[in-house]
Short mmCIF file of C-alpha atoms and ligand atoms in Angstrom, two decimals:
data_model
loop_
_atom_site.label_atom_id
_atom_site.label_comp_id
_atom_site.label_asym_id
_atom_site.label_seq_id
_atom_site.Cartn_x
_atom_site.Cartn_y
_atom_site.Cartn_z
CA UNK A 30 12.51 -10.66 13.87
CA UNK A 31 12.81 -7.07 15.05
CA UNK A 32 10.58 -5.54 17.69
CA UNK A 33 8.78 -2.25 17.08
CA UNK A 34 11.34 -0.43 19.27
CA UNK A 35 14.26 -1.98 17.38
CA UNK A 36 12.65 -0.93 14.12
CA UNK A 37 12.38 2.65 15.31
CA UNK A 38 16.03 2.61 16.39
CA UNK A 39 17.08 1.15 13.04
CA UNK A 40 15.41 4.09 11.25
CA UNK A 41 17.36 6.56 13.37
CA UNK A 42 20.60 5.10 12.00
CA UNK A 43 19.59 6.01 8.44
CA UNK A 44 20.57 9.34 7.00
CA UNK A 45 17.65 10.02 4.64
CA UNK A 46 17.40 13.27 2.72
CA UNK A 47 13.77 14.21 3.44
CA UNK A 48 12.07 17.49 2.53
CA UNK A 49 8.72 18.88 3.65
CA UNK A 50 7.39 22.44 3.34
CA UNK A 51 10.58 23.40 1.50
CA UNK A 52 12.88 22.46 4.37
CA UNK A 53 15.10 19.47 5.09
CA UNK A 54 13.73 17.32 7.92
CA UNK A 55 16.78 16.20 9.88
CA UNK A 56 14.90 13.80 12.12
CA UNK A 57 11.94 12.28 10.25
CA UNK A 58 11.26 9.65 12.95
CA UNK A 59 10.19 12.25 15.49
CA UNK A 60 8.53 14.72 13.13
CA UNK A 61 4.88 14.99 14.27
CA UNK A 62 3.58 14.67 10.70
CA UNK A 63 5.69 11.61 9.87
CA UNK A 64 5.67 9.82 13.19
CA UNK A 65 2.12 8.39 12.88
CA UNK A 66 3.13 6.73 9.62
CA UNK A 67 6.23 5.32 11.30
CA UNK A 68 3.96 4.01 14.10
CA UNK A 69 1.79 2.23 11.52
CA UNK A 70 4.82 0.43 10.07
CA UNK A 71 6.09 -0.32 13.59
CA UNK A 72 2.76 -2.04 14.23
CA UNK A 73 3.73 -4.69 11.63
CA UNK A 74 6.61 -5.62 13.96
CA UNK A 75 4.55 -5.46 17.14
CA UNK A 76 1.76 -7.66 15.76
CA UNK A 77 4.26 -10.24 14.45
CA UNK A 78 5.56 -10.61 18.00
CA UNK A 79 2.16 -11.43 19.50
CA UNK A 80 1.49 -15.18 19.88
CA UNK A 81 -2.20 -14.84 18.99
CA UNK A 82 -1.31 -13.47 15.55
CA UNK A 83 1.68 -15.70 14.85
CA UNK A 84 0.05 -17.80 12.09
CA UNK A 85 -1.11 -14.73 10.21
CA UNK A 86 1.75 -12.32 10.82
CA UNK A 87 4.71 -14.69 10.50
CA UNK A 88 5.86 -17.54 8.25
CA UNK A 89 8.75 -19.97 7.91
CA UNK A 90 11.36 -18.80 5.42
CA UNK A 91 11.84 -21.21 2.52
CA UNK A 92 15.48 -20.07 2.40
CA UNK A 93 16.56 -20.45 6.01
CA UNK A 94 13.80 -22.42 7.76
CA UNK A 95 13.61 -19.63 10.33
CA UNK A 96 10.46 -17.85 11.47
CA UNK A 97 10.18 -14.48 9.73
CA UNK A 98 7.75 -11.62 9.47
CA UNK A 99 5.24 -12.53 6.75
CA UNK A 100 5.88 -9.17 5.09
CA UNK A 101 9.31 -10.53 4.03
CA UNK A 102 8.05 -13.99 3.04
CA UNK A 103 7.85 -15.56 -0.42
CA UNK A 104 4.49 -17.31 -0.68
CA UNK A 105 4.95 -21.09 -0.74
CA UNK A 106 1.32 -22.20 -0.92
CA UNK A 107 -2.25 -21.04 -1.38
CA UNK A 108 -2.52 -21.03 2.40
CA UNK A 109 0.31 -18.46 2.49
CA UNK A 110 -1.65 -16.27 0.07
CA UNK A 111 -4.79 -16.59 2.18
CA UNK A 112 -2.86 -15.66 5.31
CA UNK A 113 -1.54 -12.63 3.45
CA UNK A 114 -5.12 -11.45 2.83
CA UNK A 115 -5.95 -12.00 6.51
CA UNK A 116 -2.84 -10.11 7.55
CA UNK A 117 -3.90 -7.10 5.44
CA UNK A 118 -7.34 -6.99 7.00
CA UNK A 119 -5.95 -7.46 10.51
CA UNK A 120 -3.40 -4.67 10.09
CA UNK A 121 -5.97 -2.33 8.52
CA UNK A 122 -8.30 -2.85 11.44
CA UNK A 123 -5.54 -2.17 14.00
CA UNK A 124 -4.22 1.00 12.35
CA UNK A 125 -7.11 2.44 10.25
CA UNK A 126 -4.58 3.63 7.71
CA UNK A 127 -2.05 2.47 5.16
CA UNK A 128 0.61 0.52 7.09
CA UNK A 129 2.90 0.70 4.04
CA UNK A 130 4.70 -2.61 4.22
CA UNK A 131 2.80 -4.55 1.53
CA UNK A 132 4.51 -2.85 -1.41
CA UNK A 133 7.84 -4.32 -0.34
CA UNK A 134 6.36 -7.79 0.16
CA UNK A 135 4.69 -7.64 -3.25
CA UNK A 136 7.90 -6.45 -4.95
CA UNK A 137 9.93 -9.28 -3.40
CA UNK A 138 7.40 -11.89 -4.51
CA UNK A 139 7.12 -10.48 -8.04
CA UNK A 140 10.91 -10.39 -8.39
CA UNK A 141 11.24 -13.95 -7.09
CA UNK A 142 9.17 -15.03 -10.10
CA UNK A 143 10.47 -12.71 -12.82
CA UNK A 144 14.21 -13.00 -12.05
CA UNK A 145 13.76 -16.78 -12.42
CA UNK A 146 11.91 -16.38 -15.71
CA UNK A 147 14.54 -14.01 -17.16
CA UNK A 148 17.30 -16.45 -16.23
CA UNK A 149 15.39 -19.30 -17.88
CA UNK A 150 15.25 -17.38 -21.16
CA UNK A 151 18.63 -15.66 -21.20
CA UNK A 152 20.90 -17.73 -18.97
CA UNK A 153 21.51 -14.75 -16.66
CA UNK A 154 21.90 -15.12 -12.89
CA UNK A 155 19.45 -12.57 -11.55
CA UNK A 156 17.56 -15.08 -9.40
CA UNK A 157 20.69 -16.07 -7.47
CA UNK A 158 21.43 -12.39 -6.83
CA UNK A 159 17.86 -11.77 -5.83
CA UNK A 160 17.75 -14.69 -3.38
CA UNK A 161 20.92 -13.40 -1.72
CA UNK A 162 19.24 -10.03 -1.36
CA UNK A 163 16.05 -11.67 -0.08
CA UNK A 164 17.88 -13.54 2.67
CA UNK A 165 19.50 -10.24 3.72
CA UNK A 166 16.00 -8.66 3.93
CA UNK A 167 14.55 -11.62 5.84
CA UNK A 168 17.48 -11.96 8.25
CA UNK A 169 17.36 -8.27 9.14
CA UNK A 170 13.54 -8.01 9.01
CA UNK A 171 13.71 -4.93 6.78
CA UNK A 172 11.09 -2.60 5.33
CA UNK A 173 11.32 -2.29 1.56
CA UNK A 174 9.62 0.43 -0.40
CA UNK A 175 8.41 -1.10 -3.65
CA UNK A 176 8.91 1.72 -6.15
CA UNK A 177 7.07 1.26 -9.41
CA UNK A 178 5.21 4.43 -10.48
CA UNK A 179 7.22 6.84 -12.64
CA UNK A 180 6.09 10.46 -13.12
CA UNK A 181 5.29 9.43 -16.76
CA UNK A 182 5.22 12.94 -18.30
CA UNK A 183 3.14 12.95 -21.49
CA UNK A 184 0.99 9.82 -21.17
CA UNK A 185 0.64 9.52 -24.93
CA UNK A 186 4.39 8.91 -25.34
CA UNK A 187 6.53 5.88 -24.41
CA UNK A 188 9.50 6.27 -22.01
CA UNK A 189 11.99 6.70 -24.85
CA UNK A 190 9.75 9.24 -26.64
CA UNK A 191 9.42 11.74 -23.76
CA UNK A 192 10.80 15.25 -24.36
CA UNK A 193 12.43 14.93 -20.92
CA UNK A 194 14.12 11.49 -20.79
CA UNK A 195 13.95 11.43 -16.97
CA UNK A 196 10.15 11.08 -16.86
CA UNK A 197 10.79 7.36 -16.50
CA UNK A 198 13.67 6.17 -14.34
CA UNK A 199 16.52 4.95 -16.54
CA UNK A 200 20.18 4.00 -16.69
CA UNK A 201 22.51 6.86 -17.67
CA UNK A 202 25.87 5.14 -17.29
CA UNK A 203 27.18 1.59 -17.26
CA UNK A 204 30.32 0.93 -15.25
CA UNK A 205 32.42 -2.12 -14.46
CA UNK A 206 31.07 -2.26 -10.91
CA UNK A 207 27.47 -1.24 -11.57
CA UNK A 208 25.12 1.28 -13.17
CA UNK A 209 24.13 4.91 -12.61
CA UNK A 210 20.39 5.71 -12.70
CA UNK A 211 18.35 8.90 -12.97
CA UNK A 212 14.65 9.67 -12.65
CA UNK A 213 11.99 9.60 -9.95
CA UNK A 214 9.30 7.42 -8.46
CA UNK A 215 6.03 9.08 -7.49
CA UNK A 216 3.41 8.41 -4.77
CA UNK A 217 5.87 6.26 -2.79
CA UNK A 218 3.93 4.85 0.14
CA UNK A 219 6.00 4.64 3.29
CA UNK A 220 9.23 5.64 1.54
CA UNK A 221 10.72 7.56 4.48
CA UNK A 222 9.97 4.69 6.86
CA UNK A 223 11.86 2.18 4.73
CA UNK A 224 15.33 0.67 5.02
CA UNK A 225 15.45 -0.30 1.37
CA UNK A 226 13.96 0.85 -1.90
CA UNK A 227 13.22 -1.67 -4.66
CA UNK A 228 12.82 -0.08 -8.08
CA UNK A 229 10.84 -1.70 -10.89
CA UNK A 230 9.64 -0.49 -14.30
CA UNK A 231 6.11 0.88 -14.41
CA UNK A 232 4.82 -0.27 -17.83
CA UNK A 233 5.43 -2.81 -20.60
CA UNK A 234 8.34 -1.76 -22.77
CA UNK A 235 9.67 -2.15 -26.29
CA UNK A 236 13.24 -2.46 -27.56
CA UNK A 237 13.69 1.32 -27.83
CA UNK A 238 12.80 1.62 -24.10
CA UNK A 239 15.42 -0.87 -22.93
CA UNK A 240 17.37 1.70 -20.88
CA UNK A 241 14.19 2.03 -18.79
CA UNK A 242 13.70 -1.71 -18.30
CA UNK A 243 15.66 -1.94 -15.06
CA UNK A 244 15.04 -3.24 -11.57
CA UNK A 245 17.32 -2.92 -8.56
CA UNK A 246 17.41 -2.42 -4.80
CA UNK A 247 19.28 0.19 -2.76
CA UNK A 248 19.57 1.16 0.87
CA UNK A 249 17.11 4.02 1.28
CA UNK A 250 19.76 6.57 2.29
CA UNK A 251 22.03 5.94 -0.70
CA UNK A 252 23.75 9.09 -1.96
CA UNK A 253 21.66 10.92 -4.56
CA UNK A 254 18.20 9.84 -3.32
CA UNK A 255 15.89 12.64 -2.09
CA UNK A 256 12.42 12.21 -0.55
CA UNK A 257 9.83 14.99 -0.91
CA UNK A 258 6.87 14.26 1.36
CA UNK A 259 3.38 14.76 -0.14
CA UNK A 260 0.67 16.85 1.51
CA UNK A 261 -2.54 15.32 2.77
CA UNK A 262 -5.86 16.93 3.54
CA UNK A 263 -5.88 18.18 7.19
CA UNK A 264 -2.22 17.14 7.64
CA UNK A 265 -1.14 20.14 9.73
CA UNK A 266 -3.64 19.22 12.44
CA UNK A 267 -0.85 16.87 13.54
CA UNK A 268 1.26 19.94 14.33
CA UNK A 269 -1.41 21.52 16.54
CA UNK A 270 -1.98 20.99 20.22
CA UNK A 271 -5.46 19.50 19.64
CA UNK A 272 -4.75 15.78 19.35
CA UNK A 273 -8.44 14.80 19.30
CA UNK A 274 -8.97 16.86 16.14
CA UNK A 275 -6.73 14.48 14.17
CA UNK A 276 -9.24 11.63 14.63
CA UNK A 277 -6.47 9.04 14.76
CA UNK A 278 -3.62 10.34 16.89
CA UNK A 279 -1.37 7.31 16.67
CA UNK A 280 -1.42 6.03 13.10
CA UNK A 281 -1.40 7.40 9.57
CA UNK A 282 0.09 6.71 6.16
CA UNK A 283 2.08 8.98 3.91
CA UNK A 284 3.60 9.17 0.45
CA UNK A 285 6.63 10.86 -1.08
CA UNK A 286 8.15 11.73 -4.43
CA UNK A 287 11.52 9.98 -4.53
CA UNK A 288 14.15 11.57 -6.77
CA UNK A 289 17.17 9.59 -8.05
CA UNK A 290 19.79 12.10 -9.10
CA UNK A 291 22.50 9.99 -10.75
CA UNK A 292 22.53 7.23 -8.17
CA UNK A 293 25.03 4.37 -8.31
CA UNK A 294 23.74 0.79 -8.07
CA UNK A 295 26.27 -2.06 -7.71
CA UNK A 296 25.70 -5.05 -10.02
CA UNK A 297 24.84 -7.39 -7.14
CA UNK A 298 21.76 -5.22 -6.49
CA UNK A 299 20.55 -5.22 -10.14
CA UNK A 300 17.70 -7.69 -10.85
CA UNK A 301 16.75 -6.70 -14.41
CA UNK A 302 18.92 -4.87 -16.90
CA UNK A 303 17.46 -4.00 -20.28
CA UNK A 304 15.41 -7.23 -20.60
CA UNK A 305 12.58 -5.03 -21.86
CA UNK A 306 10.46 -8.05 -22.81
CA UNK A 307 10.07 -8.85 -19.08
CA UNK A 308 9.09 -5.36 -17.93
CA UNK A 309 5.38 -6.02 -18.55
CA UNK A 310 5.52 -9.34 -16.72
CA UNK A 311 7.12 -7.73 -13.64
CA UNK A 312 4.48 -4.98 -13.65
CA UNK A 313 1.67 -7.49 -14.00
CA UNK A 314 2.96 -9.79 -11.24
CA UNK A 315 3.50 -6.91 -8.82
CA UNK A 316 0.16 -5.32 -9.68
CA UNK A 317 -1.77 -8.57 -9.17
CA UNK A 318 -0.15 -9.13 -5.78
CA UNK A 319 -0.81 -5.56 -4.75
CA UNK A 320 -4.41 -5.71 -5.95
CA UNK A 321 -4.81 -8.68 -3.59
CA UNK A 322 -3.11 -6.64 -0.84
CA UNK A 323 -6.01 -4.22 -0.87
CA UNK A 324 -7.62 -6.47 1.74
CA UNK A 325 -6.15 -3.70 3.90
CA UNK A 326 -9.18 -1.60 2.90
CA UNK A 327 -11.48 -4.24 4.41
CA UNK A 328 -9.73 -3.77 7.74
CA UNK A 329 -10.05 0.00 7.51
CA UNK A 330 -13.70 -0.58 6.50
CA UNK A 331 -14.16 -2.59 9.72
CA UNK A 332 -13.09 0.49 11.68
CA UNK A 333 -15.36 2.81 9.70
CA UNK A 334 -18.35 0.51 10.10
CA UNK A 335 -17.64 0.22 13.83
CA UNK A 336 -17.41 4.00 14.04
CA UNK A 337 -20.70 4.39 12.14
CA UNK A 338 -22.54 2.00 14.45
CA UNK A 339 -21.07 3.89 17.42
CA UNK A 340 -22.08 7.35 16.22
CA UNK A 341 -25.59 6.03 15.49
CA UNK A 342 -25.75 4.89 19.12
CA UNK A 343 -24.39 8.23 20.35
CA UNK A 344 -26.80 10.20 18.14
CA UNK A 345 -29.74 8.08 19.27
CA UNK A 346 -30.58 7.00 15.72
CA UNK A 347 -29.65 3.33 15.89
CA UNK A 348 -33.23 2.09 16.14
CA UNK A 349 -34.24 3.79 12.86
CA UNK A 350 -34.70 1.02 10.27
CA UNK A 351 -32.92 2.96 7.50
CA UNK A 352 -29.83 3.35 9.72
CA UNK A 353 -29.77 -0.38 10.43
CA UNK A 354 -30.13 -1.03 6.71
CA UNK A 355 -27.28 1.30 5.85
CA UNK A 356 -25.00 -0.52 8.28
CA UNK A 357 -25.98 -3.83 6.66
CA UNK A 358 -25.15 -2.33 3.27
CA UNK A 359 -21.73 -1.20 4.53
CA UNK A 360 -21.00 -4.69 5.83
CA UNK A 361 -22.13 -6.34 2.62
CA UNK A 362 -19.82 -4.10 0.57
CA UNK A 363 -16.91 -4.55 2.95
CA UNK A 364 -17.22 -8.35 3.06
CA UNK A 365 -17.46 -8.41 -0.75
CA UNK A 366 -14.04 -6.75 -0.83
CA UNK A 367 -12.73 -9.44 1.50
CA UNK A 368 -14.25 -12.18 -0.70
CA UNK A 369 -12.36 -10.77 -3.71
CA UNK A 370 -8.99 -10.76 -1.99
CA UNK A 371 -9.54 -14.23 -0.55
CA UNK A 372 -10.74 -15.68 -3.84
CA UNK A 373 -7.67 -14.60 -5.85
CA UNK A 374 -5.54 -16.19 -3.10
CA UNK A 375 -7.57 -19.42 -2.98
CA UNK A 376 -7.30 -19.71 -6.78
CA UNK A 377 -3.56 -19.01 -6.72
CA UNK A 378 -1.03 -21.14 -8.58
CA UNK A 379 2.62 -22.16 -8.43
CA UNK A 380 5.00 -20.34 -10.79
CA UNK A 381 8.07 -22.09 -12.30
CA UNK A 382 10.21 -20.38 -9.61
CA UNK A 383 8.16 -22.14 -6.90
CA UNK A 384 6.51 -18.92 -5.71
CA UNK A 385 2.72 -18.96 -5.41
CA UNK A 386 1.00 -16.25 -7.40
CA UNK A 387 -2.59 -15.01 -7.11
CA UNK A 388 -5.23 -15.54 -9.80
CA UNK A 389 -4.75 -12.50 -12.05
CA UNK A 390 -8.36 -12.16 -13.20
CA UNK A 391 -9.79 -12.36 -9.69
CA UNK A 392 -7.14 -9.99 -8.28
CA UNK A 393 -8.16 -7.43 -10.88
CA UNK A 394 -11.88 -7.90 -10.28
CA UNK A 395 -11.19 -7.49 -6.57
CA UNK A 396 -9.24 -4.25 -7.03
CA UNK A 397 -11.91 -2.90 -9.39
CA UNK A 398 -14.40 -3.29 -6.52
CA UNK A 399 -11.89 -1.53 -4.25
CA UNK A 400 -12.01 1.51 -6.57
CA UNK A 401 -15.74 1.82 -5.80
CA UNK A 402 -16.96 0.24 -2.56
CA UNK A 403 -14.91 2.26 -0.03
CA UNK A 404 -16.42 5.43 -1.57
CA UNK A 405 -19.91 4.04 -1.03
CA UNK A 406 -19.05 2.87 2.50
CA UNK A 407 -17.65 6.35 3.22
CA UNK A 408 -20.80 7.99 1.81
CA UNK A 409 -22.98 5.87 4.08
CA UNK A 410 -20.73 6.64 7.07
CA UNK A 411 -21.11 10.37 6.41
CA UNK A 412 -24.88 9.94 6.01
CA UNK A 413 -25.10 8.18 9.39
CA UNK A 414 -22.67 10.57 11.14
CA UNK A 415 -24.60 13.73 10.29
CA UNK A 416 -23.35 17.22 9.47
CA UNK A 417 -21.74 17.81 12.85
CA UNK A 418 -18.77 15.81 11.57
CA UNK A 419 -17.72 18.79 9.45
CA UNK A 420 -18.96 21.70 11.60
CA UNK A 421 -17.63 20.52 14.96
CA UNK A 422 -15.46 23.18 16.64
CA UNK A 423 -11.93 22.28 17.70
CA UNK A 424 -10.80 20.52 20.85
CA UNK A 425 -9.43 23.89 22.02
CA UNK A 426 -12.96 25.36 21.95
CA UNK A 427 -14.22 22.51 24.11
CA UNK A 428 -11.44 23.27 26.59
CA UNK A 429 -12.11 27.03 26.55
CA UNK A 430 -13.20 28.42 29.95
CA UNK A 431 -15.48 30.91 28.16
CA UNK A 432 -17.29 28.85 25.53
CA UNK A 433 -16.55 25.24 26.45
CA UNK A 434 -19.78 25.06 28.45
CA UNK A 435 -21.85 25.95 25.37
CA UNK A 436 -20.26 23.18 23.34
CA UNK A 437 -20.76 20.69 26.18
CA UNK A 438 -24.45 21.70 26.24
CA UNK A 439 -25.24 21.91 22.52
CA UNK A 440 -23.10 19.02 21.25
CA UNK A 441 -24.81 16.56 23.57
CA UNK A 442 -26.48 13.59 21.84
CA UNK A 443 -27.81 10.56 23.79
CA UNK A 444 -27.93 11.66 27.38
CA UNK A 445 -25.58 9.05 28.86
CA UNK A 446 -22.84 9.56 26.28
CA UNK A 447 -20.09 12.03 27.19
CA UNK A 448 -19.79 14.78 24.56
CA UNK A 449 -16.07 14.03 24.30
CA UNK A 450 -16.79 10.48 23.10
CA UNK A 451 -19.17 11.79 20.45
CA UNK A 452 -16.52 14.25 19.33
CA UNK A 453 -13.83 11.56 19.18
CA UNK A 454 -15.85 9.18 16.99
CA UNK A 455 -16.94 12.00 14.66
CA UNK A 456 -13.32 13.03 14.21
CA UNK A 457 -12.36 9.43 13.40
CA UNK A 458 -15.04 9.27 10.69
CA UNK A 459 -13.88 12.64 9.39
CA UNK A 460 -10.27 11.41 9.34
CA UNK A 461 -11.22 8.28 7.37
CA UNK A 462 -13.50 9.94 4.84
CA UNK A 463 -12.10 13.47 4.45
CA UNK A 464 -8.83 13.77 6.36
CA UNK A 465 -5.35 12.30 6.19
CA UNK A 466 -6.60 8.68 6.24
CA UNK A 467 -8.91 9.34 3.28
CA UNK A 468 -5.76 9.38 1.15
CA UNK A 469 -5.35 5.68 1.89
CA UNK A 470 -8.98 4.66 2.22
CA UNK A 471 -10.36 6.54 -0.80
CA UNK A 472 -7.92 7.99 -3.36
CA UNK A 473 -5.41 5.20 -2.88
CA UNK A 474 -8.27 2.72 -3.32
CA UNK A 475 -8.92 4.42 -6.64
CA UNK A 476 -5.38 4.80 -7.99
CA UNK A 477 -3.09 2.62 -5.86
CA UNK A 478 -1.90 -0.60 -7.55
CA UNK A 479 -3.13 0.94 -10.81
CA UNK A 480 -6.06 3.18 -11.70
CA UNK A 481 -9.46 1.61 -12.48
CA UNK A 482 -8.93 1.41 -16.24
CA UNK A 483 -5.79 -0.68 -15.74
CA UNK A 484 -7.89 -3.36 -14.05
CA UNK A 485 -10.58 -3.20 -16.75
CA UNK A 486 -7.95 -3.84 -19.43
CA UNK A 487 -6.64 -6.81 -17.45
CA UNK A 488 -10.16 -8.16 -16.94
CA UNK A 489 -10.85 -8.00 -20.68
CA UNK A 490 -7.56 -9.80 -21.38
CA UNK A 491 -8.00 -12.46 -18.76
CA UNK A 492 -11.58 -13.63 -19.26
CA UNK A 493 -12.00 -16.65 -21.50
CA UNK A 494 -14.55 -15.19 -23.90
CA UNK A 495 -14.32 -18.04 -26.42
CA UNK A 496 -15.32 -20.49 -23.72
CA UNK A 497 -18.31 -18.38 -22.68
CA UNK A 498 -19.45 -18.12 -26.30
CA UNK A 499 -19.05 -21.86 -26.76
CA UNK A 500 -21.31 -22.54 -23.76
CA UNK A 501 -23.98 -20.23 -25.14
CA UNK A 502 -23.80 -21.54 -28.69
CA UNK A 503 -23.89 -25.16 -27.59
CA UNK A 504 -27.01 -24.67 -25.49
CA UNK A 505 -28.98 -23.14 -28.32
CA UNK A 506 -27.63 -25.58 -30.92
CA UNK A 507 -25.69 -23.12 -33.04
CA UNK A 508 -23.40 -24.92 -35.48
CA UNK A 509 -20.91 -22.67 -37.30
FE1 SF4 B 28 -0.55 -2.05 2.08
FE2 SF4 B 28 -2.97 -1.12 1.68
FE3 SF4 B 28 -0.98 0.56 2.16
FE4 SF4 B 28 -1.04 -0.69 -0.19
S1 SF4 B 28 -2.58 0.75 0.61
S2 SF4 B 28 0.74 -0.50 1.17
S3 SF4 B 28 -1.92 -2.65 0.40
S4 SF4 B 28 -1.81 -0.94 3.55
FE1 FE B 29 -1.05 1.22 -2.17
#
């Protein structure tokens, strides 16, 4: 396994084409707006190296028998799935942001199942190719960006019906040695901190969409791939000389639009090619795993609840019964999220490939709660924090020889609490509920791993309604 320092060095060897504010970023690793997201990924290496977290953060590879980072592991049991949930919460609590590595883990696991299933139907050899790729990822302890979401253009039209055929990533040329692809993947979490990019289709497909039913993996700096980093609320605070104003100086997540401008993929890196009837299955497997992965939000919730309790102490409001009750409410919501992620793991099952998959219904119910509860937890945190969270002057004003004394005097809460501590915790709550981290904690909770309606459709498909009706009818003696 790599250390955090080795990971950082490995990124420096890549030659990614990254753009931000209309300019090419030659050195993304050290860019002040990207570096916190790199730190969050690096934490997945650091934590895996700590003996106290070994059971959660590492696993034994079923391919090599060696100890590997759990983020590169293929789940071999329900216990593996449960440890995955625990790992998400642990990492969320230690970074208070999106640590980006789950998408790669979820892509690898979904592909381990679907490549096997395609081979079983068509006699292809995708699974063998995939396992070779997997051992390369495990041996080198790599970060993979799992790239699923296409720009999608006109949502009422299928991939093959779009006026612009590139709205979904597709194959444009077939060669002896591989394929050439064109298109883009949107909202790519952690893309510029990744060694590899694993592309998958984003929706179920029909025969006419077969050029879009492709999956493959490439090194992230392959010729023709461009990364355009997305903006986040309050992002340029990271460029200022007021580190406290960022709320979380060390960690952050980020997303990018990834453009594939006629990129060559060798056959040995292709894991699905025009088997359009398996596109939906790959989407569903990945989505279910990633909906489980949202245990990360429970970890971030732990931080926000801790921050809320702290600001209540600093404000002198902790004894008020409604404040205590609000904190209880936050905990109840946060633990409910944890229950959901754990339950879909505990009810997991073995796929024909041998990989353990989560319970699809429970994973979707869990993610549906994730689209709501963090917003309510954030609302309660803002209620407890008070308005100062959004009217607090900058760190520079506190340091000012002219006006600093006024802020020290009028921003005082409980008398024994230094004003600086009050300012720091308010900025953390601001960061999590309104700032850069709100991208991960709120909007990503809404739309990441599929928007709310996607889960509702899956819930309606997965529940056994006939069985429920039979129970009801039997109990009241209905005979039809
Ligand atoms: Fe992982 Fe959560 Fe980020 Fe998704 S949002 S990549 S599950 S940390
Ligand atoms: Fe996500």
